[in-house]
mmCIF file of C-alpha atoms and ligand atoms in Angstrom:
data_model
loop_
_atom_site.group_PDB
_atom_site.id
_atom_site.type_symbol
_atom_site.label_atom_id
_atom_site.label_comp_id
_atom_site.label_asym_id
_atom_site.label_seq_id
_atom_site.Cartn_x
_atom_site.Cartn_y
_atom_site.Cartn_z
ATOM 1 C CA MET A 8 159.293 218.050 92.677
ATOM 2 C CA THR A 9 157.931 218.272 96.470
ATOM 3 C CA SER A 10 157.760 215.545 98.544
ATOM 4 C CA GLY A 11 155.359 216.470 101.205
ATOM 5 C CA ARG A 12 152.319 214.460 102.124
ATOM 6 C CA GLY A 13 149.708 214.344 99.602
ATOM 7 C CA ASP A 14 151.945 215.719 97.012
ATOM 8 C CA PHE A 15 152.294 214.188 93.315
ATOM 9 C CA ARG A 16 155.446 213.347 91.293
ATOM 10 C CA LEU A 17 154.818 214.342 87.804
ATOM 11 C CA ASP A 18 156.541 210.703 86.771
ATOM 12 C CA PRO A 19 155.158 207.937 87.069
ATOM 13 C CA ILE A 20 151.902 208.870 86.623
ATOM 14 C CA PRO A 21 149.646 208.153 90.331
ATOM 15 C CA CYS A 22 148.480 204.848 90.393
ATOM 16 C CA GLY A 23 145.859 205.632 92.967
ATOM 17 C CA TRP A 24 144.206 207.778 90.491
ATOM 18 C CA LEU A 25 143.350 205.414 87.797
ATOM 19 C CA LYS A 26 141.063 202.149 88.220
ATOM 20 C CA PRO A 27 140.628 199.617 85.584
ATOM 21 C CA GLU A 28 137.438 199.063 84.380
ATOM 22 C CA GLY A 29 135.013 197.639 86.866
ATOM 23 C CA ALA A 30 137.235 197.813 90.066
ATOM 24 C CA MET A 31 135.623 198.533 92.982
ATOM 25 C CA ASN A 32 136.963 201.243 95.883
ATOM 26 C CA GLY A 33 136.890 199.658 99.566
ATOM 27 C CA ARG A 34 139.027 202.192 101.217
ATOM 28 C CA PHE A 35 136.304 203.570 103.017
ATOM 29 C CA ALA A 36 138.179 203.709 106.229
ATOM 30 C CA ALA A 37 140.916 206.158 104.776
ATOM 31 C CA GLY A 38 137.996 208.573 103.951
ATOM 32 C CA LEU A 39 136.783 208.720 107.520
ATOM 33 C CA ALA A 40 138.165 212.255 107.726
ATOM 34 C CA GLY A 41 136.421 213.535 104.585
ATOM 35 C CA LEU A 42 133.290 212.058 106.020
ATOM 36 C CA LEU A 43 133.298 213.786 109.114
ATOM 37 C CA TRP A 44 134.450 217.170 107.188
ATOM 38 C CA ALA A 45 131.291 216.556 105.267
ATOM 39 C CA ALA A 46 129.126 216.005 108.295
ATOM 40 C CA LEU A 47 130.319 219.222 109.818
ATOM 41 C CA ALA A 48 130.116 221.286 106.452
ATOM 42 C CA THR A 49 127.829 224.146 107.833
ATOM 43 C CA ALA A 50 126.495 225.590 104.582
ATOM 44 C CA ALA A 51 123.267 223.942 103.473
ATOM 45 C CA PRO A 52 123.615 221.663 100.541
ATOM 46 C CA THR A 53 121.793 222.165 97.389
ATOM 47 C CA GLN A 54 119.813 219.275 96.058
ATOM 48 C CA PRO A 55 120.136 218.012 92.661
ATOM 49 C CA ALA A 56 116.700 219.281 91.763
ATOM 50 C CA ALA A 57 117.959 222.741 92.516
ATOM 51 C CA TRP A 58 120.638 222.991 89.700
ATOM 52 C CA GLN A 59 118.154 224.765 87.428
ATOM 53 C CA ALA A 60 117.169 226.891 90.234
ATOM 54 C CA MET A 61 120.660 228.361 91.002
ATOM 55 C CA ALA A 62 120.865 232.007 90.456
ATOM 56 C CA TRP A 63 123.996 233.525 89.178
ATOM 57 C CA ASN A 64 125.090 237.099 88.832
ATOM 58 C CA GLU A 65 124.245 238.416 85.243
ATOM 59 C CA GLY A 66 127.004 240.571 84.791
ATOM 60 C CA ALA A 67 126.588 243.994 83.218
ATOM 61 C CA ASP A 68 126.824 246.007 80.111
ATOM 62 C CA ASP A 69 129.154 248.372 82.023
ATOM 63 C CA CYS A 70 131.675 246.344 83.969
ATOM 64 C CA GLU A 71 133.395 249.220 85.092
ATOM 65 C CA ALA A 72 130.519 250.604 86.857
ATOM 66 C CA ALA A 73 129.678 246.940 88.269
ATOM 67 C CA SER A 74 130.781 245.483 91.390
ATOM 68 C CA GLN A 75 130.069 241.648 91.259
ATOM 69 C CA PRO A 76 132.272 238.832 92.701
ATOM 70 C CA PRO A 77 134.775 237.626 90.285
ATOM 71 C CA LEU A 78 134.118 234.006 91.203
ATOM 72 C CA GLN A 79 130.834 232.333 92.956
ATOM 73 C CA VAL A 80 130.499 229.208 94.688
ATOM 74 C CA ARG A 81 127.736 227.087 95.028
ATOM 75 C CA ARG A 82 127.176 223.307 96.735
ATOM 76 C CA LEU A 83 125.478 220.650 95.073
ATOM 77 C CA ASP A 84 126.069 218.573 98.078
ATOM 78 C CA ALA A 85 128.932 218.272 100.790
ATOM 79 C CA THR A 86 131.618 217.215 98.541
ATOM 80 C CA THR A 87 130.263 218.483 95.205
ATOM 81 C CA PHE A 88 131.134 222.588 94.041
ATOM 82 C CA VAL A 89 130.238 224.371 91.216
ATOM 83 C CA LEU A 90 132.347 227.421 90.277
ATOM 84 C CA ARG A 91 131.590 230.308 88.208
ATOM 85 C CA GLN A 92 133.682 232.979 86.832
ATOM 86 C CA GLY A 93 131.926 236.490 86.809
ATOM 87 C CA LEU A 94 131.008 237.488 83.347
ATOM 88 C CA CYS A 95 132.637 241.018 84.176
ATOM 89 C CA VAL A 96 136.010 239.382 84.716
ATOM 90 C CA ASP A 97 135.958 237.207 81.644
ATOM 91 C CA PHE A 98 132.847 237.004 79.128
ATOM 92 C CA GLU A 99 133.168 233.322 78.857
ATOM 93 C CA ALA A 100 131.968 233.070 82.319
ATOM 94 C CA ASN A 101 133.010 229.185 82.825
ATOM 95 C CA PHE A 102 131.422 226.880 84.806
ATOM 96 C CA LEU A 103 133.999 224.861 86.909
ATOM 97 C CA TYR A 104 133.360 221.746 89.133
ATOM 98 C CA LEU A 105 135.198 220.501 92.330
ATOM 99 C CA LEU A 106 134.530 216.986 93.196
ATOM 100 C CA ILE A 107 135.979 215.448 96.591
ATOM 101 C CA GLY A 108 136.310 212.143 97.192
ATOM 102 C CA ASN A 109 137.705 210.671 100.431
ATOM 103 C CA GLU A 110 141.206 210.647 99.357
ATOM 104 C CA ARG A 111 141.504 213.265 96.574
ATOM 105 C CA ALA A 112 139.909 215.705 94.811
ATOM 106 C CA LEU A 113 139.246 216.661 91.335
ATOM 107 C CA LEU A 114 138.672 220.213 89.707
ATOM 108 C CA ILE A 115 137.108 220.252 86.208
ATOM 109 C CA ASP A 116 138.654 222.969 84.134
ATOM 110 C CA SER A 117 140.231 225.890 85.773
ATOM 111 C CA GLY A 118 138.860 228.747 83.864
ATOM 112 C CA ALA A 119 140.078 231.954 81.716
ATOM 113 C CA VAL A 120 141.463 233.680 83.971
ATOM 114 C CA ALA A 121 145.287 233.294 85.157
ATOM 115 C CA ASP A 122 145.732 236.146 87.309
ATOM 116 C CA PRO A 123 144.760 235.533 90.983
ATOM 117 C CA ALA A 124 144.366 239.080 91.389
ATOM 118 C CA LEU A 125 141.729 239.070 89.006
ATOM 119 C CA MET A 126 139.791 235.763 90.159
ATOM 120 C CA PRO A 127 141.351 234.221 92.894
ATOM 121 C CA LEU A 128 140.618 230.477 91.770
ATOM 122 C CA ALA A 129 143.366 228.445 93.425
ATOM 123 C CA ARG A 130 142.597 229.797 96.808
ATOM 124 C CA ARG A 131 139.007 229.440 96.744
ATOM 125 C CA VAL A 132 139.296 225.889 95.774
ATOM 126 C CA ILE A 133 141.968 224.943 98.213
ATOM 127 C CA ALA A 134 139.814 226.471 100.860
ATOM 128 C CA LEU A 135 137.338 224.048 99.988
ATOM 129 C CA LEU A 136 139.475 221.000 100.237
ATOM 130 C CA PRO A 137 138.767 219.005 103.552
ATOM 131 C CA GLU A 138 142.158 218.044 105.624
ATOM 132 C CA ARG A 139 143.292 214.267 106.198
ATOM 133 C CA GLU A 140 145.683 213.854 108.794
ATOM 134 C CA GLY A 141 146.807 217.349 108.989
ATOM 135 C CA ALA A 142 147.085 217.942 104.965
ATOM 136 C CA LYS A 143 144.695 219.099 102.422
ATOM 137 C CA LEU A 144 143.468 216.568 100.402
ATOM 138 C CA PRO A 145 145.511 216.114 97.014
ATOM 139 C CA LEU A 146 143.973 217.864 93.883
ATOM 140 C CA LEU A 147 143.715 216.986 90.293
ATOM 141 C CA VAL A 148 143.134 219.603 87.931
ATOM 142 C CA ALA A 149 141.515 218.198 84.761
ATOM 143 C CA HIS A 150 140.199 219.606 81.762
ATOM 144 C CA THR A 151 137.420 218.867 79.621
ATOM 145 C CA HIS A 152 139.322 220.160 76.700
ATOM 146 C CA GLY A 153 142.234 222.567 75.607
ATOM 147 C CA HIS A 154 140.658 225.677 74.734
ATOM 148 C CA ARG A 155 141.777 228.432 76.727
ATOM 149 C CA ASP A 156 138.975 229.432 78.793
ATOM 150 C CA HIS A 157 139.004 226.067 80.352
ATOM 151 C CA ARG A 158 142.740 225.902 81.358
ATOM 152 C CA GLU A 159 144.249 229.568 81.745
ATOM 153 C CA GLY A 160 143.658 229.402 85.654
ATOM 154 C CA ASP A 161 146.179 226.005 85.708
ATOM 155 C CA ALA A 162 148.743 228.859 86.200
ATOM 156 C CA GLN A 163 147.618 229.589 89.644
ATOM 157 C CA PHE A 164 147.903 225.771 90.719
ATOM 158 C CA ALA A 165 151.129 225.524 89.027
ATOM 159 C CA ALA A 166 153.393 225.763 92.157
ATOM 160 C CA LEU A 167 151.198 224.444 94.522
ATOM 161 C CA PRO A 168 152.032 221.454 96.800
ATOM 162 C CA GLY A 169 149.918 218.374 96.442
ATOM 163 C CA VAL A 170 148.257 219.544 93.228
ATOM 164 C CA ARG A 171 148.732 217.875 89.728
ATOM 165 C CA ILE A 172 147.721 219.418 86.400
ATOM 166 C CA VAL A 173 146.753 216.997 83.547
ATOM 167 C CA PRO A 174 147.843 218.192 80.296
ATOM 168 C CA ALA A 175 145.013 219.377 77.826
ATOM 169 C CA ASP A 176 146.133 218.095 74.594
ATOM 170 C CA VAL A 177 145.634 214.782 73.071
ATOM 171 C CA ASP A 178 149.057 212.895 73.746
ATOM 172 C CA GLY A 179 148.815 214.354 77.043
ATOM 173 C CA MET A 180 145.272 213.129 78.002
ATOM 174 C CA ARG A 181 146.375 209.859 76.072
ATOM 175 C CA ARG A 182 149.501 209.420 78.583
ATOM 176 C CA PHE A 183 147.679 210.340 81.445
ATOM 177 C CA TYR A 184 144.514 208.578 81.304
ATOM 178 C CA GLY A 185 146.328 205.634 79.770
ATOM 179 C CA PHE A 186 143.885 205.760 76.467
ATOM 180 C CA ASP A 187 145.300 203.193 74.123
ATOM 181 C CA ARG A 188 142.402 203.436 71.594
ATOM 182 C CA TRP A 189 141.740 207.080 71.572
ATOM 183 C CA PRO A 190 139.207 208.014 71.011
ATOM 184 C CA GLU A 191 137.499 204.756 72.017
ATOM 185 C CA GLY A 192 137.350 203.447 75.558
ATOM 186 C CA SER A 193 137.345 205.047 78.936
ATOM 187 C CA ALA A 194 139.629 205.660 82.213
ATOM 188 C CA ARG A 195 138.435 205.695 85.691
ATOM 189 C CA LEU A 196 139.627 208.573 88.345
ATOM 190 C CA ASP A 197 139.637 207.036 91.919
ATOM 191 C CA LEU A 198 138.910 209.736 94.355
ATOM 192 C CA GLY A 199 138.592 207.415 97.142
ATOM 193 C CA ALA A 200 134.843 206.138 97.469
ATOM 194 C CA ARG A 201 134.131 208.035 94.457
ATOM 195 C CA VAL A 202 135.107 206.889 91.212
ATOM 196 C CA VAL A 203 134.794 209.423 88.132
ATOM 197 C CA GLN A 204 134.712 207.839 84.273
ATOM 198 C CA VAL A 205 136.611 209.814 81.725
ATOM 199 C CA LEU A 206 135.349 209.305 78.103
ATOM 200 C CA PRO A 207 136.975 210.928 74.905
ATOM 201 C CA ALA A 208 134.798 213.183 72.887
ATOM 202 C CA PRO A 209 136.778 215.107 70.037
ATOM 203 C CA GLY A 210 134.689 217.098 67.751
ATOM 204 C CA HIS A 211 134.700 220.373 69.203
ATOM 205 C CA HIS A 212 138.187 220.253 70.048
ATOM 206 C CA PRO A 213 140.722 217.321 69.126
ATOM 207 C CA ALA A 214 141.556 216.757 73.145
ATOM 208 C CA HIS A 215 137.629 216.827 74.621
ATOM 209 C CA VAL A 216 136.601 214.512 77.166
ATOM 210 C CA VAL A 217 133.608 214.291 79.150
ATOM 211 C CA PHE A 218 133.472 213.142 82.918
ATOM 212 C CA HIS A 219 130.768 211.223 84.663
ATOM 213 C CA ASP A 220 130.915 210.944 88.614
ATOM 214 C CA GLY A 221 129.839 207.685 90.083
ATOM 215 C CA GLN A 222 128.430 209.816 92.833
ATOM 216 C CA THR A 223 126.027 212.241 91.635
ATOM 217 C CA GLY A 224 125.540 210.543 88.468
ATOM 218 C CA VAL A 225 125.817 213.893 86.940
ATOM 219 C CA LEU A 226 127.528 214.170 83.469
ATOM 220 C CA PHE A 227 130.014 216.905 83.007
ATOM 221 C CA THR A 228 130.239 217.791 79.255
ATOM 222 C CA GLY A 229 132.139 221.076 79.222
ATOM 223 C CA ASP A 230 132.084 222.518 75.384
ATOM 224 C CA PHE A 231 130.716 219.024 74.003
ATOM 225 C CA LEU A 232 127.229 219.840 74.941
ATOM 226 C CA LEU A 233 125.984 222.986 76.725
ATOM 227 C CA PRO A 234 123.087 225.077 76.745
ATOM 228 C CA GLY A 235 124.502 228.099 74.100
ATOM 229 C CA ARG A 236 126.584 227.644 71.018
ATOM 230 C CA ILE A 237 128.421 224.162 70.384
ATOM 231 C CA THR A 238 130.909 225.044 67.928
ATOM 232 C CA VAL A 239 131.861 221.970 65.547
ATOM 233 C CA ASP A 240 135.392 221.846 64.636
ATOM 234 C CA ASP A 241 135.380 218.414 63.323
ATOM 235 C CA ALA A 242 131.856 217.326 62.311
ATOM 236 C CA ASP A 243 132.684 213.294 61.605
ATOM 237 C CA ALA A 244 134.949 213.395 64.811
ATOM 238 C CA PHE A 245 131.950 215.325 66.662
ATOM 239 C CA GLU A 246 129.031 212.808 65.694
ATOM 240 C CA ALA A 247 131.156 209.556 66.444
ATOM 241 C CA SER A 248 131.824 211.167 69.931
ATOM 242 C CA ALA A 249 128.112 211.929 70.457
ATOM 243 C CA ARG A 250 127.167 208.435 69.466
ATOM 244 C CA ARG A 251 129.715 207.052 71.897
ATOM 245 C CA ILE A 252 128.487 209.293 74.657
ATOM 246 C CA ALA A 253 124.782 208.495 73.905
ATOM 247 C CA ALA A 254 125.473 204.733 73.906
ATOM 248 C CA PHE A 255 127.129 205.436 77.600
ATOM 249 C CA VAL A 256 124.325 207.168 79.222
ATOM 250 C CA ARG A 257 121.775 205.399 77.639
ATOM 251 C CA ASP A 258 121.134 202.929 80.472
ATOM 252 C CA ARG A 259 122.501 205.030 83.132
ATOM 253 C CA SER A 260 120.369 207.107 85.257
ATOM 254 C CA ILE A 261 121.797 210.887 84.333
ATOM 255 C CA PRO A 262 120.304 213.311 86.503
ATOM 256 C CA HIS A 263 121.779 216.214 85.154
ATOM 257 C CA VAL A 264 123.994 217.189 82.428
ATOM 258 C CA LEU A 265 126.625 220.377 83.132
ATOM 259 C CA GLY A 266 128.499 222.206 80.581
ATOM 260 C CA GLY A 267 131.110 224.606 80.404
ATOM 261 C CA HIS A 268 128.756 227.703 79.880
ATOM 262 C CA VAL A 269 125.271 229.101 79.442
ATOM 263 C CA GLU A 270 124.792 231.251 76.434
ATOM 264 C CA LEU A 271 120.767 231.232 76.100
ATOM 265 C CA ASP A 272 118.155 232.945 78.262
ATOM 266 C CA VAL A 273 115.026 231.436 79.581
ATOM 267 C CA ASP A 274 113.401 232.367 76.144
ATOM 268 C CA GLY A 275 116.150 230.230 74.449
ATOM 269 C CA GLU A 276 117.583 233.398 72.942
ATOM 270 C CA LEU A 277 121.381 233.498 72.329
ATOM 271 C CA TYR A 278 123.021 236.210 74.041
ATOM 272 C CA PRO A 279 125.476 238.243 71.549
ATOM 273 C CA HIS A 280 128.573 236.636 71.268
ATOM 274 C CA GLY A 281 131.114 238.395 73.893
ATOM 275 C CA ALA A 282 128.154 239.772 75.843
ATOM 276 C CA THR A 283 129.107 240.198 79.537
ATOM 277 C CA HIS A 284 125.266 240.839 80.465
ATOM 278 C CA HIS A 285 123.302 237.718 80.774
ATOM 279 C CA PRO A 286 119.760 239.182 81.944
ATOM 280 C CA ARG A 287 117.347 236.365 82.649
ATOM 281 C CA GLU A 288 119.727 233.678 81.847
ATOM 282 C CA ARG A 289 118.203 230.000 81.640
ATOM 283 C CA GLY A 290 119.245 227.380 84.017
ATOM 284 C CA LEU A 291 122.624 225.549 83.865
ATOM 285 C CA GLY A 292 121.742 221.764 83.590
ATOM 286 C CA LEU A 293 120.747 220.060 80.524
ATOM 287 C CA ALA A 294 119.167 216.424 80.539
ATOM 288 C CA LYS A 295 119.932 212.802 79.344
ATOM 289 C CA ALA A 296 117.665 213.478 76.588
ATOM 290 C CA ASP A 297 119.665 216.166 75.261
ATOM 291 C CA VAL A 298 122.505 213.873 75.281
ATOM 292 C CA LEU A 299 120.472 211.237 73.495
ATOM 293 C CA ALA A 300 119.348 213.812 70.699
ATOM 294 C CA LEU A 301 122.986 215.323 70.000
ATOM 295 C CA PRO A 302 123.957 212.522 67.417
ATOM 296 C CA ASP A 303 120.951 212.994 65.038
ATOM 297 C CA ALA A 304 121.608 217.122 65.455
ATOM 298 C CA LEU A 305 125.162 216.454 64.200
ATOM 299 C CA ALA A 306 124.120 214.080 61.793
ATOM 300 C CA GLY A 307 121.641 216.618 60.350
ATOM 301 C CA PHE A 308 123.880 219.703 60.792
ATOM 302 C CA ASN A 309 123.977 221.728 57.916
ATOM 303 C CA GLY A 310 127.809 222.639 58.524
ATOM 304 C CA PHE A 311 126.709 226.216 59.413
ATOM 305 C CA TYR A 312 124.041 226.922 61.816
ATOM 306 C CA ALA A 313 121.341 224.691 63.554
ATOM 307 C CA ARG A 314 118.961 225.589 66.189
ATOM 308 C CA HIS A 315 117.405 222.952 68.847
ATOM 309 C CA ALA A 316 115.816 223.298 71.738
ATOM 310 C CA ASN A 317 118.540 223.730 74.245
ATOM 311 C CA PHE A 318 121.540 224.528 71.893
ATOM 312 C CA VAL A 319 122.860 225.810 68.959
ATOM 313 C CA LEU A 320 125.376 224.233 66.482
ATOM 314 C CA THR A 321 127.842 226.309 64.522
ATOM 315 C CA ASP A 322 130.490 226.138 62.715
ATOM 316 C CA PRO A 323 132.219 229.319 63.038
ATOM 317 C CA VAL A 324 135.278 228.755 60.386
ATOM 318 C CA ARG A 325 132.735 228.138 57.911
ATOM 319 C CA ASN A 326 130.481 230.822 58.678
ATOM 320 C CA LEU A 327 133.340 233.241 58.511
ATOM 321 C CA ALA A 328 134.502 231.652 55.063
ATOM 322 C CA VAL A 329 131.080 232.296 53.806
ATOM 323 C CA LEU A 330 130.824 236.040 55.266
ATOM 324 C CA ALA A 331 134.417 236.254 53.599
ATOM 325 C CA ALA A 332 133.397 234.936 50.275
ATOM 326 C CA ALA A 333 130.451 237.142 50.353
ATOM 327 C CA LEU A 334 132.383 240.328 50.946
ATOM 328 C CA VAL A 335 134.979 239.386 48.151
ATOM 329 C CA ALA A 336 131.640 238.814 45.798
ATOM 330 C CA ALA A 337 129.881 242.333 46.642
ATOM 331 C CA LEU A 338 133.552 244.047 46.504
ATOM 332 C CA ALA A 339 134.003 242.589 42.975
ATOM 333 C CA LEU A 340 130.195 243.531 41.909
ATOM 334 C CA ALA A 341 130.551 246.874 43.461
ATOM 335 C CA GLY A 342 133.772 247.372 41.084
ATOM 336 C CA TRP A 343 132.166 245.818 38.211
ATOM 337 C CA ALA A 344 129.337 248.432 38.537
ATOM 338 C CA ILE A 345 131.698 251.388 39.187
ATOM 339 C CA VAL A 346 133.967 250.483 36.098
ATOM 340 C CA ARG A 347 130.442 250.116 33.971
ATOM 341 C CA LEU A 348 129.185 253.509 35.153
ATOM 342 C CA LEU A 349 132.794 255.009 34.369
ATOM 343 C CA ARG A 350 132.397 253.789 30.983
ATOM 344 C CA ARG A 351 129.017 254.970 30.563
ATOM 345 C CA ARG A 352 130.394 258.274 31.346
ATOM 346 C CA ARG A 353 132.945 258.235 28.990
ATOM 347 C CA ALA A 354 130.951 257.362 26.276
ATOM 348 C CA ALA A 355 128.302 260.040 27.081
ATOM 349 C CA ARG A 356 131.191 262.417 26.885
ATOM 350 C CA ALA A 357 132.478 261.512 23.494
ATOM 351 C CA ALA A 358 128.880 261.314 22.276
ATOM 352 C CA CYS A 359 128.610 264.860 23.285
ATOM 353 C CA ALA A 360 131.838 265.961 21.969
ATOM 354 C CA VAL A 361 130.929 264.874 18.342
HETATM 355 ZN ZN1 LIG B 15 135.898 225.050 73.831
HETATM 356 ZN ZN1 LIG B 16 134.418 227.133 76.515
#
């Protein structure tokens, strides 16, 4: 492992990342450079209320003919960024989030694109990091869950000094965050005067977590909750997770809930699966009310498909199973009809021959 300033060692886990519940961070002096950088940052900050108004490239039906940037970057404030993959780079068009503390930075998800020539994620993220005492702030690349569209970009960070990547499987997450009662409990990532709480939320994927940022109050939910298709892998685990996360947010001010994708237009209609064109896309942000509505939505889920105001619950595996069963039944029916027809013809020919 590298040993330069700000680098991480893979073992043991750097203690500074993880703070026990209730611990306070008092290292304000160490963040002076970060604050200075924030004060000097030139782009105008985007106010939280403007999440919904953030404009994103709509992609194209013919991506060969379109020329849109592979990665868009927007600022929520001087130390909070949202990045989005272009729809023409990968139809998943993931949203990634960069939170910068005084001592460290956290990237939530690395997206679906491993090749920096297609989407230069690592270069853009590192460029956004401030310097402290002559070195870029250390970066932690974490994931909401282990689906490939949320971690393929890890490859771009793997060889960079000062970067540590959190595993995207249950055992790896448990070890890194110190969860000893998964999926109960929570962990705290100390970024330096900015604490991010990590909460297990399996159900869409066995290794799913959500992140609550103590600085902005935003809840980052990945594919646990998003304005689009929420695929249910384990309904019982998902409902239990939804009840835990709802209990977490109930007494907190949560200005916005930001997921990993947007798949609905402003009228609430889903784009076709795999669409690379999102005209009139709805805003990114969901609300605390959506988090609170999720447990009952999951409790009442029919196991196949359910529309709600701002999201759609679906179980594609079950839907495929039903489709496959329907196809088998249709083929059996067609076979039976053909056999019956052939028998009738045979009987008719026999009757004519008499
Ligand atoms: Zn997913
Ligand atoms: Zn996803």
